[in-house]
């Protein structure tokens, strides 16, 4: 089987590449490092020649809602149209739990728009909505730090291992998972601020955590999985204890 991975050099993409390679599949990397600009459709269909499935795990260069929407929808349309031209059977996109319930959060609105383009344009569309990565609290500590203060959105989350996301994306791509829309989360609901405090304590980093409501739905738990979600992987404390 031949699988194209859009965003193959990113955090999730590298894990999908590893899982696909371990399964004996041929991987076609689609990233700037491979000489592919997914915002430009020229030559993309030729790159997808002989490909059975496309997995899109691209990341927007910024979190601004309008910028992210332009990026995600353009890439989704270019990939979908090229996949149709190349005769690709399945198209898989990674999204986020709760994107359909947060009209007050621009980045999630952008991801929902991406889902819609994939559903409208791409052949054999499959959508995986995942919870935040287990790596996410550490990223938030670094991204939102000003001196010794970290400012965070009020958020409930049920973080999941990137490796589990990659496994399920591959199952959707190779057809071993037959459902077309899925949610995936870790085993335990958490508060983002508490997770960031655990990361700081693990590092011996003395910081003050502040939270504010940036989305009412997010604060109320819209990022938590529904009852039919796939639950996989370690909880956050177990994962963090294993980190260097």
mmCIF file of C-alpha atoms in Angstrom:
data_model
loop_
_atom_site.group_PDB
_atom_site.id
_atom_site.type_symbol
_atom_site.label_atom_id
_atom_site.label_comp_id
_atom_site.label_asym_id
_atom_site.label_seq_id
_atom_site.Cartn_x
_atom_site.Cartn_y
_atom_site.Cartn_z
ATOM 1 C CA UNK A 1 0.000 0.000 0.000
ATOM 2 C CA UNK A 2 1.176 3.508 -0.823
ATOM 3 C CA UNK A 3 0.269 6.308 1.624
ATOM 4 C CA UNK A 4 0.951 10.017 1.158
ATOM 5 C CA UNK A 5 1.390 12.007 4.368
ATOM 6 C CA UNK A 6 0.854 15.754 4.194
ATOM 7 C CA UNK A 7 2.881 17.335 6.963
ATOM 8 C CA UNK A 8 5.167 14.318 7.128
ATOM 9 C CA UNK A 9 7.998 16.113 8.929
ATOM 10 C CA UNK A 10 5.933 17.481 11.825
ATOM 11 C CA UNK A 11 5.321 15.886 15.222
ATOM 12 C CA UNK A 12 2.284 13.850 14.180
ATOM 13 C CA UNK A 13 3.544 13.314 10.647
ATOM 14 C CA UNK A 14 6.790 11.719 11.810
ATOM 15 C CA UNK A 15 4.801 9.284 13.935
ATOM 16 C CA UNK A 16 2.485 8.413 11.044
ATOM 17 C CA UNK A 17 5.513 7.839 8.823
ATOM 18 C CA UNK A 18 7.007 5.521 11.457
ATOM 19 C CA UNK A 19 3.765 3.568 11.879
ATOM 20 C CA UNK A 20 3.246 3.222 8.123
ATOM 21 C CA UNK A 21 6.832 2.149 7.535
ATOM 22 C CA UNK A 22 6.617 -0.416 10.344
ATOM 23 C CA UNK A 23 3.474 -1.812 8.697
ATOM 24 C CA UNK A 24 5.399 -2.289 5.445
ATOM 25 C CA UNK A 25 3.676 0.505 3.536
ATOM 26 C CA UNK A 26 5.379 2.814 1.074
ATOM 27 C CA UNK A 27 5.326 6.436 2.247
ATOM 28 C CA UNK A 28 5.178 9.547 0.073
ATOM 29 C CA UNK A 29 6.167 12.563 2.150
ATOM 30 C CA UNK A 30 4.430 15.836 1.357
ATOM 31 C CA UNK A 31 6.209 18.690 3.106
ATOM 32 C CA UNK A 32 8.348 21.678 2.257
ATOM 33 C CA UNK A 33 11.396 19.607 3.211
ATOM 34 C CA UNK A 34 10.394 17.242 0.389
ATOM 35 C CA UNK A 35 10.063 20.133 -2.048
ATOM 36 C CA UNK A 36 6.251 20.244 -1.799
ATOM 37 C CA UNK A 37 4.311 23.463 -1.183
ATOM 38 C CA UNK A 38 0.777 22.326 -0.402
ATOM 39 C CA UNK A 39 -0.531 25.846 -0.940
ATOM 40 C CA UNK A 40 0.400 25.464 -4.609
ATOM 41 C CA UNK A 41 -1.541 22.740 -6.466
ATOM 42 C CA UNK A 42 0.895 22.559 -9.385
ATOM 43 C CA UNK A 43 2.384 19.078 -9.700
ATOM 44 C CA UNK A 44 0.532 17.719 -6.668
ATOM 45 C CA UNK A 45 -1.548 15.195 -8.614
ATOM 46 C CA UNK A 46 1.661 13.782 -10.110
ATOM 47 C CA UNK A 47 3.069 13.368 -6.585
ATOM 48 C CA UNK A 48 -0.012 11.313 -5.705
ATOM 49 C CA UNK A 49 0.259 8.933 -8.650
ATOM 50 C CA UNK A 50 -0.222 5.376 -7.424
ATOM 51 C CA UNK A 51 -1.159 6.510 -3.905
ATOM 52 C CA UNK A 52 -3.983 4.628 -2.160
ATOM 53 C CA UNK A 53 -4.617 7.051 0.721
ATOM 54 C CA UNK A 54 -3.693 10.587 1.759
ATOM 55 C CA UNK A 55 -3.290 11.523 5.436
ATOM 56 C CA UNK A 56 -3.355 15.260 6.190
ATOM 57 C CA UNK A 57 -1.706 16.245 9.470
ATOM 58 C CA UNK A 58 -0.523 19.674 8.359
ATOM 59 C CA UNK A 59 -0.240 22.481 10.903
ATOM 60 C CA UNK A 60 -1.098 26.096 10.248
ATOM 61 C CA UNK A 61 1.883 28.463 10.513
ATOM 62 C CA UNK A 62 -0.106 30.554 13.023
ATOM 63 C CA UNK A 63 -3.143 30.377 15.315
ATOM 64 C CA UNK A 64 -4.845 33.514 14.007
ATOM 65 C CA UNK A 65 -8.303 32.372 12.930
ATOM 66 C CA UNK A 66 -8.386 33.976 9.479
ATOM 67 C CA UNK A 67 -4.818 32.959 8.637
ATOM 68 C CA UNK A 68 -5.427 29.402 9.808
ATOM 69 C CA UNK A 69 -8.692 29.147 7.880
ATOM 70 C CA UNK A 70 -7.010 30.246 4.654
ATOM 71 C CA UNK A 71 -4.183 27.771 5.168
ATOM 72 C CA UNK A 72 -6.295 24.757 6.113
ATOM 73 C CA UNK A 73 -8.980 25.200 3.479
ATOM 74 C CA UNK A 74 -6.470 25.887 0.699
ATOM 75 C CA UNK A 75 -4.409 22.813 1.559
ATOM 76 C CA UNK A 76 -7.535 20.663 1.924
ATOM 77 C CA UNK A 77 -8.876 21.748 -1.447
ATOM 78 C CA UNK A 78 -5.533 21.288 -3.210
ATOM 79 C CA UNK A 79 -5.047 17.824 -1.704
ATOM 80 C CA UNK A 80 -8.635 16.789 -2.393
ATOM 81 C CA UNK A 81 -8.630 17.868 -6.014
ATOM 82 C CA UNK A 82 -5.207 16.312 -6.648
ATOM 83 C CA UNK A 83 -6.299 13.082 -4.954
ATOM 84 C CA UNK A 84 -9.330 12.888 -7.234
ATOM 85 C CA UNK A 85 -7.155 13.415 -10.310
ATOM 86 C CA UNK A 86 -4.725 10.727 -9.147
ATOM 87 C CA UNK A 87 -7.427 8.158 -8.333
ATOM 88 C CA UNK A 88 -6.753 8.046 -4.583
ATOM 89 C CA UNK A 89 -9.304 5.961 -2.668
ATOM 90 C CA UNK A 90 -9.213 7.456 0.847
ATOM 91 C CA UNK A 91 -8.463 10.840 2.377
ATOM 92 C CA UNK A 92 -7.862 11.172 6.132
ATOM 93 C CA UNK A 93 -7.598 14.448 8.024
ATOM 94 C CA UNK A 94 -6.652 15.085 11.640
ATOM 95 C CA UNK A 95 -8.945 17.519 13.426
ATOM 96 C CA UNK A 96 -9.724 18.427 17.046
ATOM 97 C CA UNK A 97 -12.501 17.399 19.419
ATOM 98 C CA UNK A 98 -14.990 20.225 19.865
ATOM 99 C CA UNK A 99 -14.391 22.197 16.675
ATOM 100 C CA UNK A 100 -18.115 22.193 15.903
ATOM 101 C CA UNK A 101 -19.048 23.701 19.284
ATOM 102 C CA UNK A 102 -16.693 26.708 19.494
ATOM 103 C CA UNK A 103 -17.777 29.504 17.153
ATOM 104 C CA UNK A 104 -16.035 31.904 19.554
ATOM 105 C CA UNK A 105 -12.566 30.405 18.984
ATOM 106 C CA UNK A 106 -11.088 31.269 15.598
ATOM 107 C CA UNK A 107 -8.587 28.417 15.253
ATOM 108 C CA UNK A 108 -11.287 25.817 15.863
ATOM 109 C CA UNK A 109 -13.560 27.538 13.366
ATOM 110 C CA UNK A 110 -10.693 27.172 10.877
ATOM 111 C CA UNK A 111 -10.367 23.443 11.602
ATOM 112 C CA UNK A 112 -14.112 22.983 11.136
ATOM 113 C CA UNK A 113 -13.850 24.724 7.757
ATOM 114 C CA UNK A 114 -11.027 22.328 6.854
ATOM 115 C CA UNK A 115 -13.245 19.358 7.717
ATOM 116 C CA UNK A 116 -15.994 20.725 5.480
ATOM 117 C CA UNK A 117 -13.690 21.117 2.480
ATOM 118 C CA UNK A 118 -12.338 17.589 2.961
ATOM 119 C CA UNK A 119 -15.892 16.221 3.133
ATOM 120 C CA UNK A 120 -16.927 18.175 0.031
ATOM 121 C CA UNK A 121 -13.873 17.658 -2.158
ATOM 122 C CA UNK A 122 -11.661 14.749 -1.107
ATOM 123 C CA UNK A 123 -12.296 11.141 -2.179
ATOM 124 C CA UNK A 124 -13.280 8.712 0.575
ATOM 125 C CA UNK A 125 -13.121 11.333 3.319
ATOM 126 C CA UNK A 126 -12.374 10.209 6.883
ATOM 127 C CA UNK A 127 -12.083 12.602 9.834
ATOM 128 C CA UNK A 128 -10.316 11.922 13.124
ATOM 129 C CA UNK A 129 -11.003 14.421 15.877
ATOM 130 C CA UNK A 130 -8.380 13.959 18.559
ATOM 131 C CA UNK A 131 -7.906 15.476 21.987
ATOM 132 C CA UNK A 132 -4.845 17.607 22.667
ATOM 133 C CA UNK A 133 -1.483 15.813 22.612
ATOM 134 C CA UNK A 134 0.200 14.792 25.864
ATOM 135 C CA UNK A 135 2.962 17.193 24.737
ATOM 136 C CA UNK A 136 0.475 20.093 24.665
ATOM 137 C CA UNK A 137 0.837 21.353 28.287
ATOM 138 C CA UNK A 138 4.601 21.686 27.874
ATOM 139 C CA UNK A 139 4.044 23.607 24.652
ATOM 140 C CA UNK A 140 1.566 25.899 26.399
ATOM 141 C CA UNK A 141 4.071 26.520 29.194
ATOM 142 C CA UNK A 142 6.644 27.636 26.645
ATOM 143 C CA UNK A 143 4.352 29.537 24.285
ATOM 144 C CA UNK A 144 2.403 31.484 26.915
ATOM 145 C CA UNK A 145 5.177 32.411 29.319
ATOM 146 C CA UNK A 146 6.078 35.995 30.152
ATOM 147 C CA UNK A 147 8.879 35.928 32.693
ATOM 148 C CA UNK A 148 7.645 33.761 35.557
ATOM 149 C CA UNK A 149 3.971 34.034 34.631
ATOM 150 C CA UNK A 150 2.094 31.701 32.304
ATOM 151 C CA UNK A 151 -1.275 32.866 30.954
ATOM 152 C CA UNK A 152 -3.575 30.081 29.801
ATOM 153 C CA UNK A 153 -7.107 29.662 28.484
ATOM 154 C CA UNK A 154 -9.531 28.001 30.866
ATOM 155 C CA UNK A 155 -9.761 24.541 29.341
ATOM 156 C CA UNK A 156 -10.709 20.986 30.163
ATOM 157 C CA UNK A 157 -8.930 18.342 28.097
ATOM 158 C CA UNK A 158 -8.354 14.593 27.944
ATOM 159 C CA UNK A 159 -4.894 14.458 26.362
ATOM 160 C CA UNK A 160 -3.741 11.535 24.258
ATOM 161 C CA UNK A 161 -0.391 10.155 23.096
ATOM 162 C CA UNK A 162 0.724 11.249 19.634
ATOM 163 C CA UNK A 163 1.614 7.625 18.897
ATOM 164 C CA UNK A 164 -2.033 6.615 19.445
ATOM 165 C CA UNK A 165 -3.183 9.351 17.073
ATOM 166 C CA UNK A 166 -0.763 8.088 14.436
ATOM 167 C CA UNK A 167 -1.974 4.491 14.832
ATOM 168 C CA UNK A 168 -5.610 5.430 14.367
ATOM 169 C CA UNK A 169 -4.862 7.705 11.408
ATOM 170 C CA UNK A 170 -3.076 4.781 9.750
ATOM 171 C CA UNK A 171 -6.004 2.456 10.471
ATOM 172 C CA UNK A 172 -8.345 4.932 8.795
ATOM 173 C CA UNK A 173 -5.962 5.202 5.841
ATOM 174 C CA UNK A 174 -5.528 1.470 5.251
ATOM 175 C CA UNK A 175 -9.191 0.676 5.828
ATOM 176 C CA UNK A 176 -8.763 -1.497 8.919
ATOM 177 C CA UNK A 177 -10.865 1.117 10.747
ATOM 178 C CA UNK A 178 -14.112 1.332 8.789
ATOM 179 C CA UNK A 179 -15.787 4.242 10.548
ATOM 180 C CA UNK A 180 -15.482 7.547 8.715
ATOM 181 C CA UNK A 181 -15.705 9.937 11.696
ATOM 182 C CA UNK A 182 -14.063 9.247 15.038
ATOM 183 C CA UNK A 183 -12.993 10.905 18.256
ATOM 184 C CA UNK A 184 -9.841 9.837 20.105
ATOM 185 C CA UNK A 185 -8.785 10.804 23.623
ATOM 186 C CA UNK A 186 -6.679 9.648 26.530
ATOM 187 C CA UNK A 187 -8.093 7.900 29.587
ATOM 188 C CA UNK A 188 -8.507 10.820 31.999
ATOM 189 C CA UNK A 189 -10.180 14.250 31.890
ATOM 190 C CA UNK A 190 -7.888 16.991 33.177
ATOM 191 C CA UNK A 191 -7.661 20.749 33.670
ATOM 192 C CA UNK A 192 -5.064 22.385 31.424
ATOM 193 C CA UNK A 193 -3.738 24.673 34.177
ATOM 194 C CA UNK A 194 -3.173 21.667 36.452
ATOM 195 C CA UNK A 195 -1.277 19.870 33.674
ATOM 196 C CA UNK A 196 0.981 22.871 33.079
ATOM 197 C CA UNK A 197 1.681 23.047 36.824
ATOM 198 C CA UNK A 198 2.694 19.370 36.734
ATOM 199 C CA UNK A 199 5.079 20.059 33.849
ATOM 200 C CA UNK A 200 6.626 23.008 35.693
ATOM 201 C CA UNK A 201 7.036 20.961 38.872
ATOM 202 C CA UNK A 202 8.593 18.097 36.893
ATOM 203 C CA UNK A 203 11.149 20.552 35.513
ATOM 204 C CA UNK A 204 11.712 22.305 38.841
ATOM 205 C CA UNK A 205 10.408 25.503 37.253
ATOM 206 C CA UNK A 206 8.778 28.023 39.624
ATOM 207 C CA UNK A 207 6.031 29.799 37.681
ATOM 208 C CA UNK A 208 2.683 31.417 38.378
ATOM 209 C CA UNK A 209 -0.233 30.090 36.338
ATOM 210 C CA UNK A 210 -3.043 32.453 35.363
ATOM 211 C CA UNK A 211 -6.182 31.471 33.462
ATOM 212 C CA UNK A 212 -8.843 33.393 31.606
ATOM 213 C CA UNK A 213 -11.911 32.363 29.650
ATOM 214 C CA UNK A 214 -11.047 32.649 25.963
ATOM 215 C CA UNK A 215 -13.971 30.474 24.885
ATOM 216 C CA UNK A 216 -17.016 29.771 27.032
ATOM 217 C CA UNK A 217 -17.464 26.381 25.377
ATOM 218 C CA UNK A 218 -13.815 25.450 25.876
ATOM 219 C CA UNK A 219 -13.986 26.368 29.555
ATOM 220 C CA UNK A 220 -17.160 24.311 29.928
ATOM 221 C CA UNK A 221 -15.609 21.132 28.525
ATOM 222 C CA UNK A 222 -16.225 21.212 24.763
ATOM 223 C CA UNK A 223 -12.780 19.671 24.182
ATOM 224 C CA UNK A 224 -13.715 16.529 26.111
ATOM 225 C CA UNK A 225 -14.655 13.419 24.109
ATOM 226 C CA UNK A 226 -18.151 12.094 23.625
ATOM 227 C CA UNK A 227 -19.365 8.687 24.836
ATOM 228 C CA UNK A 228 -18.427 6.885 21.610
ATOM 229 C CA UNK A 229 -14.821 8.101 21.520
ATOM 230 C CA UNK A 230 -11.885 5.733 21.228
ATOM 231 C CA UNK A 231 -9.896 5.873 24.487
ATOM 232 C CA UNK A 232 -6.222 4.928 24.321
ATOM 233 C CA UNK A 233 -2.800 5.355 25.793
ATOM 234 C CA UNK A 234 -1.417 6.443 29.183
ATOM 235 C CA UNK A 235 -2.817 9.222 31.318
ATOM 236 C CA UNK A 236 -0.821 12.414 31.638
ATOM 237 C CA UNK A 237 0.863 11.685 34.978
ATOM 238 C CA UNK A 238 2.091 8.303 33.763
ATOM 239 C CA UNK A 239 3.411 9.809 30.550
ATOM 240 C CA UNK A 240 5.087 12.755 32.305
ATOM 241 C CA UNK A 241 6.866 10.483 34.799
ATOM 242 C CA UNK A 242 8.526 8.719 31.870
ATOM 243 C CA UNK A 243 9.892 11.921 30.320
ATOM 244 C CA UNK A 244 13.535 12.960 30.769
#
